mmCIF file of C-alpha atoms in Angstrom:
data_model
loop_
_atom_site.group_PDB
_atom_site.id
_atom_site.type_symbol
_atom_site.label_atom_id
_atom_site.label_comp_id
_atom_site.label_asym_id
_atom_site.label_seq_id
_atom_site.Cartn_x
_atom_site.Cartn_y
_atom_site.Cartn_z
ATOM 1 C CA UNK A 1 7.719 28.254 62.604
ATOM 2 C CA UNK A 2 8.453 31.698 61.086
ATOM 3 C CA UNK A 3 8.331 34.471 63.697
ATOM 4 C CA UNK A 4 6.569 36.855 61.315
ATOM 5 C CA UNK A 5 3.719 36.143 58.897
ATOM 6 C CA UNK A 6 4.791 34.946 55.471
ATOM 7 C CA UNK A 7 3.426 38.089 53.906
ATOM 8 C CA UNK A 8 4.504 37.469 50.345
ATOM 9 C CA UNK A 9 3.301 33.861 50.414
ATOM 10 C CA UNK A 10 -0.101 34.841 51.824
ATOM 11 C CA UNK A 11 -0.390 37.811 49.466
ATOM 12 C CA UNK A 12 0.381 35.589 46.468
ATOM 13 C CA UNK A 13 -2.215 33.032 47.555
ATOM 14 C CA UNK A 14 -4.847 35.747 47.985
ATOM 15 C CA UNK A 15 -4.216 37.447 44.658
ATOM 16 C CA UNK A 16 -4.342 34.120 42.840
ATOM 17 C CA UNK A 17 -7.532 33.071 44.649
ATOM 18 C CA UNK A 18 -5.859 29.983 46.110
ATOM 19 C CA UNK A 19 -6.609 30.526 49.816
ATOM 20 C CA UNK A 20 -9.924 30.823 51.684
ATOM 21 C CA UNK A 21 -10.193 33.854 54.006
ATOM 22 C CA UNK A 22 -12.301 33.096 57.109
ATOM 23 C CA UNK A 23 -13.531 36.370 58.641
ATOM 24 C CA UNK A 24 -14.327 36.329 62.366
ATOM 25 C CA UNK A 25 -15.673 38.924 64.782
ATOM 26 C CA UNK A 26 -12.241 40.526 65.167
ATOM 27 C CA UNK A 27 -12.366 41.791 61.584
ATOM 28 C CA UNK A 28 -15.399 43.948 62.463
ATOM 29 C CA UNK A 29 -13.661 45.849 65.274
ATOM 30 C CA UNK A 30 -11.751 48.152 62.960
ATOM 31 C CA UNK A 31 -9.285 50.181 65.017
ATOM 32 C CA UNK A 32 -11.405 49.853 68.168
ATOM 33 C CA UNK A 33 -10.080 48.020 71.213
ATOM 34 C CA UNK A 34 -13.244 46.521 72.778
ATOM 35 C CA UNK A 35 -11.533 46.276 76.162
ATOM 36 C CA UNK A 36 -11.102 50.063 76.271
ATOM 37 C CA UNK A 37 -13.632 51.649 73.918
ATOM 38 C CA UNK A 38 -17.376 51.026 74.259
ATOM 39 C CA UNK A 39 -19.369 50.190 71.140
ATOM 40 C CA UNK A 40 -22.306 52.398 72.191
ATOM 41 C CA UNK A 41 -23.005 55.689 73.955
ATOM 42 C CA UNK A 42 -25.804 56.753 76.257
ATOM 43 C CA UNK A 43 -28.290 59.196 74.723
ATOM 44 C CA UNK A 44 -30.818 59.695 77.530
ATOM 45 C CA UNK A 45 -29.783 58.552 81.041
ATOM 46 C CA UNK A 46 -33.379 58.852 82.329
ATOM 47 C CA UNK A 47 -34.814 56.612 79.637
ATOM 48 C CA UNK A 48 -31.718 54.453 79.363
ATOM 49 C CA UNK A 49 -31.609 54.932 75.585
ATOM 50 C CA UNK A 50 -28.355 54.638 73.670
ATOM 51 C CA UNK A 51 -27.017 54.609 70.134
ATOM 52 C CA UNK A 52 -24.267 52.493 68.571
ATOM 53 C CA UNK A 53 -20.839 53.833 67.770
ATOM 54 C CA UNK A 54 -19.489 50.561 66.375
ATOM 55 C CA UNK A 55 -20.628 47.019 65.741
ATOM 56 C CA UNK A 56 -20.622 44.904 68.938
ATOM 57 C CA UNK A 57 -18.557 41.895 69.928
ATOM 58 C CA UNK A 58 -20.350 38.689 70.871
ATOM 59 C CA UNK A 59 -20.092 39.422 74.598
ATOM 60 C CA UNK A 60 -21.276 43.009 74.090
ATOM 61 C CA UNK A 61 -24.280 41.770 72.140
ATOM 62 C CA UNK A 62 -25.011 39.182 74.840
ATOM 63 C CA UNK A 63 -24.937 41.890 77.501
ATOM 64 C CA UNK A 64 -27.541 43.973 75.636
ATOM 65 C CA UNK A 65 -29.868 41.014 75.044
ATOM 66 C CA UNK A 66 -29.494 39.902 78.662
ATOM 67 C CA UNK A 67 -30.363 43.374 79.985
ATOM 68 C CA UNK A 68 -33.344 43.813 77.656
ATOM 69 C CA UNK A 69 -34.794 40.412 78.542
ATOM 70 C CA UNK A 70 -33.964 40.804 82.262
ATOM 71 C CA UNK A 71 -32.152 37.487 82.193
ATOM 72 C CA UNK A 72 -31.582 36.172 85.744
ATOM 73 C CA UNK A 73 -28.022 35.267 86.673
ATOM 74 C CA UNK A 74 -24.805 36.581 85.208
ATOM 75 C CA UNK A 75 -24.195 34.397 82.140
ATOM 76 C CA UNK A 76 -23.033 36.191 79.005
ATOM 77 C CA UNK A 77 -22.840 33.149 76.730
ATOM 78 C CA UNK A 78 -24.446 34.527 73.570
ATOM 79 C CA UNK A 79 -26.164 31.301 72.538
ATOM 80 C CA UNK A 80 -27.828 30.934 75.950
ATOM 81 C CA UNK A 81 -28.760 34.614 76.248
ATOM 82 C CA UNK A 82 -30.285 34.762 72.769
ATOM 83 C CA UNK A 83 -32.155 31.510 73.442
ATOM 84 C CA UNK A 84 -33.719 33.065 76.551
ATOM 85 C CA UNK A 85 -34.513 36.279 74.653
ATOM 86 C CA UNK A 86 -36.298 34.308 71.929
ATOM 87 C CA UNK A 87 -38.251 32.174 74.427
ATOM 88 C CA UNK A 88 -39.338 35.282 76.332
ATOM 89 C CA UNK A 89 -40.080 37.630 73.431
ATOM 90 C CA UNK A 90 -40.307 35.470 70.333
ATOM 91 C CA UNK A 91 -38.352 34.838 67.135
ATOM 92 C CA UNK A 92 -39.493 37.970 65.278
ATOM 93 C CA UNK A 93 -38.520 40.449 68.051
ATOM 94 C CA UNK A 94 -35.092 38.785 68.287
ATOM 95 C CA UNK A 95 -34.538 39.089 64.538
ATOM 96 C CA UNK A 96 -35.750 42.690 64.601
ATOM 97 C CA UNK A 97 -33.320 43.543 67.401
ATOM 98 C CA UNK A 98 -30.398 41.945 65.586
ATOM 99 C CA UNK A 99 -31.374 43.797 62.420
ATOM 100 C CA UNK A 100 -31.406 47.128 64.278
ATOM 101 C CA UNK A 101 -27.971 46.497 65.763
ATOM 102 C CA UNK A 102 -26.135 45.045 62.770
ATOM 103 C CA UNK A 103 -27.424 47.510 60.186
ATOM 104 C CA UNK A 104 -25.337 50.212 61.858
ATOM 105 C CA UNK A 105 -23.370 51.815 59.013
ATOM 106 C CA UNK A 106 -19.833 51.233 60.224
ATOM 107 C CA UNK A 107 -17.175 51.740 57.577
ATOM 108 C CA UNK A 108 -15.606 48.610 56.092
ATOM 109 C CA UNK A 109 -12.177 47.923 57.559
ATOM 110 C CA UNK A 110 -8.804 47.646 55.880
ATOM 111 C CA UNK A 111 -9.099 43.875 55.556
ATOM 112 C CA UNK A 112 -12.490 44.089 53.828
ATOM 113 C CA UNK A 113 -11.166 46.605 51.313
ATOM 114 C CA UNK A 114 -8.006 44.603 50.723
ATOM 115 C CA UNK A 115 -9.966 41.453 49.900
ATOM 116 C CA UNK A 116 -12.262 43.389 47.577
ATOM 117 C CA UNK A 117 -9.229 44.748 45.713
ATOM 118 C CA UNK A 118 -7.684 41.268 45.543
ATOM 119 C CA UNK A 119 -10.818 40.059 43.750
ATOM 120 C CA UNK A 120 -9.755 42.184 40.768
ATOM 121 C CA UNK A 121 -6.850 39.777 40.268
ATOM 122 C CA UNK A 122 -8.736 36.547 40.971
ATOM 123 C CA UNK A 123 -12.215 35.581 42.206
ATOM 124 C CA UNK A 124 -12.316 35.230 45.967
ATOM 125 C CA UNK A 125 -14.146 32.592 48.002
ATOM 126 C CA UNK A 126 -14.643 34.302 51.381
ATOM 127 C CA UNK A 127 -16.243 32.628 54.389
ATOM 128 C CA UNK A 128 -17.532 34.633 57.343
ATOM 129 C CA UNK A 129 -19.448 33.884 60.533
ATOM 130 C CA UNK A 130 -20.309 37.580 60.947
ATOM 131 C CA UNK A 131 -23.851 38.910 60.499
ATOM 132 C CA UNK A 132 -22.756 42.362 59.285
ATOM 133 C CA UNK A 133 -22.296 43.346 55.638
ATOM 134 C CA UNK A 134 -18.884 45.037 55.858
ATOM 135 C CA UNK A 135 -17.290 42.729 53.301
ATOM 136 C CA UNK A 136 -20.168 43.149 50.850
ATOM 137 C CA UNK A 137 -20.033 46.942 51.102
ATOM 138 C CA UNK A 138 -16.270 46.886 50.492
ATOM 139 C CA UNK A 139 -16.958 45.090 47.197
ATOM 140 C CA UNK A 140 -19.760 47.539 46.413
ATOM 141 C CA UNK A 141 -17.464 50.537 46.972
ATOM 142 C CA UNK A 142 -15.311 49.537 43.992
ATOM 143 C CA UNK A 143 -18.118 47.960 41.931
ATOM 144 C CA UNK A 144 -16.676 44.467 42.116
ATOM 145 C CA UNK A 145 -19.241 41.729 41.361
ATOM 146 C CA UNK A 146 -19.927 38.956 43.877
ATOM 147 C CA UNK A 147 -22.582 36.468 44.912
ATOM 148 C CA UNK A 148 -23.578 35.849 48.516
ATOM 149 C CA UNK A 149 -24.734 32.541 49.960
ATOM 150 C CA UNK A 150 -26.467 32.676 53.353
ATOM 151 C CA UNK A 151 -27.643 29.839 55.566
ATOM 152 C CA UNK A 152 -31.398 29.926 56.141
ATOM 153 C CA UNK A 153 -32.673 29.480 59.700
ATOM 154 C CA UNK A 154 -36.410 30.166 59.305
ATOM 155 C CA UNK A 155 -38.506 27.072 60.012
ATOM 156 C CA UNK A 156 -40.971 28.115 57.289
ATOM 157 C CA UNK A 157 -38.278 28.421 54.608
ATOM 158 C CA UNK A 158 -38.478 26.291 51.472
ATOM 159 C CA UNK A 159 -34.701 26.044 51.060
ATOM 160 C CA UNK A 160 -31.524 25.598 53.069
ATOM 161 C CA UNK A 161 -29.619 28.562 51.673
ATOM 162 C CA UNK A 162 -30.428 31.996 50.344
ATOM 163 C CA UNK A 163 -28.472 32.688 47.173
ATOM 164 C CA UNK A 164 -28.110 36.315 46.139
ATOM 165 C CA UNK A 165 -26.598 36.335 42.660
ATOM 166 C CA UNK A 166 -24.851 39.495 41.557
ATOM 167 C CA UNK A 167 -27.421 39.863 38.809
ATOM 168 C CA UNK A 168 -30.881 38.659 39.723
ATOM 169 C CA UNK A 169 -33.235 38.373 42.695
ATOM 170 C CA UNK A 170 -32.472 36.331 45.848
ATOM 171 C CA UNK A 171 -33.440 32.680 45.626
ATOM 172 C CA UNK A 172 -34.028 30.013 48.276
ATOM 173 C CA UNK A 173 -32.385 26.731 47.277
ATOM 174 C CA UNK A 174 -31.400 23.380 48.657
ATOM 175 C CA UNK A 175 -27.646 23.393 49.241
ATOM 176 C CA UNK A 176 -27.099 20.649 46.677
ATOM 177 C CA UNK A 177 -28.815 22.709 43.985
ATOM 178 C CA UNK A 178 -26.495 25.720 44.157
ATOM 179 C CA UNK A 179 -24.498 26.141 40.950
ATOM 180 C CA UNK A 180 -21.939 28.934 40.706
ATOM 181 C CA UNK A 181 -18.708 29.078 38.725
ATOM 182 C CA UNK A 182 -16.143 29.796 41.431
ATOM 183 C CA UNK A 183 -13.403 30.206 38.833
ATOM 184 C CA UNK A 184 -15.194 33.263 37.430
ATOM 185 C CA UNK A 185 -17.264 34.687 40.291
ATOM 186 C CA UNK A 186 -16.330 35.863 43.802
ATOM 187 C CA UNK A 187 -18.569 34.357 46.464
ATOM 188 C CA UNK A 188 -19.140 35.534 50.030
ATOM 189 C CA UNK A 189 -20.338 32.567 52.068
ATOM 190 C CA UNK A 190 -22.164 33.666 55.247
ATOM 191 C CA UNK A 191 -22.147 30.456 57.172
ATOM 192 C CA UNK A 192 -23.980 31.770 60.267
ATOM 193 C CA UNK A 193 -26.484 34.011 58.517
ATOM 194 C CA UNK A 194 -26.608 37.720 57.722
ATOM 195 C CA UNK A 195 -28.662 40.889 57.896
ATOM 196 C CA UNK A 196 -30.709 41.951 54.884
ATOM 197 C CA UNK A 197 -30.995 45.727 54.506
ATOM 198 C CA UNK A 198 -33.619 45.530 51.776
ATOM 199 C CA UNK A 199 -36.007 43.239 53.653
ATOM 200 C CA UNK A 200 -35.790 42.928 57.423
ATOM 201 C CA UNK A 201 -37.669 39.612 57.508
ATOM 202 C CA UNK A 202 -35.180 38.035 55.108
ATOM 203 C CA UNK A 203 -32.340 38.325 57.640
ATOM 204 C CA UNK A 204 -31.014 34.989 58.923
ATOM 205 C CA UNK A 205 -29.135 34.293 62.157
ATOM 206 C CA UNK A 206 -27.519 31.183 63.600
ATOM 207 C CA UNK A 207 -27.328 32.511 67.156
ATOM 208 C CA UNK A 208 -29.417 30.561 69.700
ATOM 209 C CA UNK A 209 -28.665 27.138 71.154
ATOM 210 C CA UNK A 210 -31.443 25.657 69.016
ATOM 211 C CA UNK A 211 -29.983 27.296 65.889
ATOM 212 C CA UNK A 212 -26.606 25.663 66.511
ATOM 213 C CA UNK A 213 -28.169 22.269 67.172
ATOM 214 C CA UNK A 214 -30.045 22.505 63.876
ATOM 215 C CA UNK A 215 -26.901 23.683 62.108
ATOM 216 C CA UNK A 216 -24.953 20.709 63.511
ATOM 217 C CA UNK A 217 -27.662 18.280 62.408
ATOM 218 C CA UNK A 218 -27.521 19.661 58.888
ATOM 219 C CA UNK A 219 -23.727 19.465 58.886
ATOM 220 C CA UNK A 220 -23.804 15.782 59.839
ATOM 221 C CA UNK A 221 -26.338 15.136 57.071
ATOM 222 C CA UNK A 222 -24.025 16.815 54.563
ATOM 223 C CA UNK A 223 -26.821 19.227 53.702
ATOM 224 C CA UNK A 224 -25.377 22.419 55.201
ATOM 225 C CA UNK A 225 -22.382 23.177 52.990
ATOM 226 C CA UNK A 226 -23.267 23.437 49.278
ATOM 227 C CA UNK A 227 -21.682 20.682 47.201
ATOM 228 C CA UNK A 228 -20.114 23.235 44.885
ATOM 229 C CA UNK A 229 -17.947 24.462 47.793
ATOM 230 C CA UNK A 230 -16.743 20.996 48.828
ATOM 231 C CA UNK A 231 -13.670 20.819 46.597
ATOM 232 C CA UNK A 232 -12.425 24.217 47.755
ATOM 233 C CA UNK A 233 -12.721 23.207 51.416
ATOM 234 C CA UNK A 234 -10.908 19.961 50.658
ATOM 235 C CA UNK A 235 -7.973 21.447 48.772
ATOM 236 C CA UNK A 236 -7.307 25.068 49.748
ATOM 237 C CA UNK A 237 -5.526 26.449 52.811
ATOM 238 C CA UNK A 238 -7.429 28.760 55.163
ATOM 239 C CA UNK A 239 -6.548 32.261 56.331
ATOM 240 C CA UNK A 240 -8.284 32.802 59.685
ATOM 241 C CA UNK A 241 -8.715 36.480 60.522
ATOM 242 C CA UNK A 242 -10.144 37.772 63.799
ATOM 243 C CA UNK A 243 -10.848 34.370 65.340
ATOM 244 C CA UNK A 244 -9.939 32.631 68.555
ATOM 245 C CA UNK A 245 -9.917 28.854 68.364
ATOM 246 C CA UNK A 246 -11.485 28.868 71.830
ATOM 247 C CA UNK A 247 -14.722 29.818 70.003
ATOM 248 C CA UNK A 248 -16.564 26.507 70.000
ATOM 249 C CA UNK A 249 -18.751 27.494 67.053
ATOM 250 C CA UNK A 250 -15.651 27.830 64.855
ATOM 251 C CA UNK A 251 -14.347 24.467 66.072
ATOM 252 C CA UNK A 252 -17.718 22.952 65.210
ATOM 253 C CA UNK A 253 -17.503 24.184 61.619
ATOM 254 C CA UNK A 254 -13.890 23.032 61.219
ATOM 255 C CA UNK A 255 -14.619 19.599 62.698
ATOM 256 C CA UNK A 256 -17.462 19.065 60.264
ATOM 257 C CA UNK A 257 -15.374 20.243 57.307
ATOM 258 C CA UNK A 258 -12.556 17.878 58.235
ATOM 259 C CA UNK A 259 -14.739 14.858 58.943
ATOM 260 C CA UNK A 260 -17.613 15.175 56.500
ATOM 261 C CA UNK A 261 -15.625 16.564 53.574
ATOM 262 C CA UNK A 262 -12.540 14.425 54.312
ATOM 263 C CA UNK A 263 -10.185 17.387 54.293
ATOM 264 C CA UNK A 264 -6.553 16.178 54.381
ATOM 265 C CA UNK A 265 -4.618 16.994 57.523
ATOM 266 C CA UNK A 266 -1.463 18.177 55.755
ATOM 267 C CA UNK A 267 -2.647 21.509 54.325
ATOM 268 C CA UNK A 268 -0.884 24.396 56.063
ATOM 269 C CA UNK A 269 -3.192 27.290 56.972
ATOM 270 C CA UNK A 270 -2.626 30.613 58.741
ATOM 271 C CA UNK A 271 -4.294 32.552 61.552
ATOM 272 C CA UNK A 272 -3.928 36.218 62.496
ATOM 273 C CA UNK A 273 -5.360 37.146 65.905
ATOM 274 C CA UNK A 274 -4.172 38.860 69.048
ATOM 275 C CA UNK A 275 -5.894 36.980 71.867
ATOM 276 C CA UNK A 276 -4.428 33.493 71.709
ATOM 277 C CA UNK A 277 -3.443 31.554 74.825
ATOM 278 C CA UNK A 278 -0.991 28.636 75.061
ATOM 279 C CA UNK A 279 -3.786 26.043 74.870
ATOM 280 C CA UNK A 280 -5.304 27.746 71.834
ATOM 281 C CA UNK A 281 -1.936 27.718 70.088
ATOM 282 C CA UNK A 282 -1.723 23.973 70.642
ATOM 283 C CA UNK A 283 -5.225 23.556 69.200
ATOM 284 C CA UNK A 284 -4.279 25.604 66.120
ATOM 285 C CA UNK A 285 -1.080 23.611 65.638
ATOM 286 C CA UNK A 286 -2.981 20.311 65.758
ATOM 287 C CA UNK A 287 -4.965 21.577 62.761
ATOM 288 C CA UNK A 288 -1.797 22.497 60.841
ATOM 289 C CA UNK A 289 -2.484 26.205 61.358
ATOM 290 C CA UNK A 290 0.435 28.604 61.816
ATOM 291 C CA UNK A 291 -0.731 31.295 64.262
ATOM 292 C CA UNK A 292 0.618 34.827 64.484
ATOM 293 C CA UNK A 293 -0.677 36.601 67.570
ATOM 294 C CA UNK A 294 1.553 39.628 68.014
ATOM 295 C CA UNK A 295 -0.067 41.677 65.276
ATOM 296 C CA UNK A 296 -3.440 43.346 64.762
ATOM 297 C CA UNK A 297 -5.577 42.831 61.684
ATOM 298 C CA UNK A 298 -4.889 46.385 60.480
ATOM 299 C CA UNK A 299 -1.123 45.941 60.932
ATOM 300 C CA UNK A 300 -1.331 42.673 59.050
ATOM 301 C CA UNK A 301 -3.065 44.371 56.109
ATOM 302 C CA UNK A 302 -0.526 47.206 56.052
ATOM 303 C CA UNK A 303 2.378 44.756 55.876
ATOM 304 C CA UNK A 304 0.548 42.555 53.388
ATOM 305 C CA UNK A 305 0.050 45.532 51.064
ATOM 306 C CA UNK A 306 3.758 46.382 51.236
ATOM 307 C CA UNK A 307 5.008 42.818 50.802
ATOM 308 C CA UNK A 308 7.555 42.193 48.060
ATOM 309 C CA UNK A 309 9.033 39.019 46.598
ATOM 310 C CA UNK A 310 11.940 37.671 48.641
ATOM 311 C CA UNK A 311 15.390 38.457 47.275
ATOM 312 C CA UNK A 312 17.093 35.668 45.405
ATOM 313 C CA UNK A 313 19.649 33.799 47.423
ATOM 314 C CA UNK A 314 23.205 34.189 46.180
ATOM 315 C CA UNK A 315 25.093 31.044 45.406
ATOM 316 C CA UNK A 316 28.193 30.538 47.459
ATOM 317 C CA UNK A 317 31.480 30.778 45.628
ATOM 318 C CA UNK A 318 33.350 27.561 45.016
#
């Protein structure tokens, strides 16, 4: 295994639209180190009010929801905490709270802007499990067109996905009915939902235990992933950014893609993250994923931008 990322190879795949970037929570940190720098600051100690400074990690979000719902015990598993919050307060208050938190106007990071620029060379198919809109705003900054496809979690919804075409109003559709030309149009696929700045109630979130159960059921019925995306998942390598394979929700998605879409096991993919442990490395390797864990996302983007074609090898003299 190469000791350093194959920058030119990955860059070439990105700029030709032949690799699928998967954006995880780590891509929303920016330059912040969550272990050292808090995502929020106290405004009024007497009232306990605070304001965000950054977008939160999953554990930081779980801590807030646990405190606000006075959850007994010390669990910080986000699915369990959000499930309790929803049972105690209701679905609408939970969605409102998530909307308030994830509409914080953090600047897009280097990786978001790099992918937006790469879409000028070839349409990008980008998958993210993040609720924020950093990648969309990076595209907006340079006026690059894109569609978004968001999983719908509302029980009263008439469709399974919310399709937001670049030109036209949002539409609820069954996954099988989505038709987009991925050879001409960049698509941002928000597999666990997303905020909606224009209409709070239109935000969607796969976050509670019940949400994940429903998501799994739909995956096993082949009704979660739009048919138009199937070929890309079957044939293209992945570039995992800001993920840990210890995240069971990511493993769930990958398992379904491999089993339900019959993805071959010989496609080499790549992962850039800084928190891997020996067991996680083994898990990545079993999925034919080359992992690089001694580099941050920002460092990766810097080196990717500077990558140049490898020098030609000189033939030995006879």
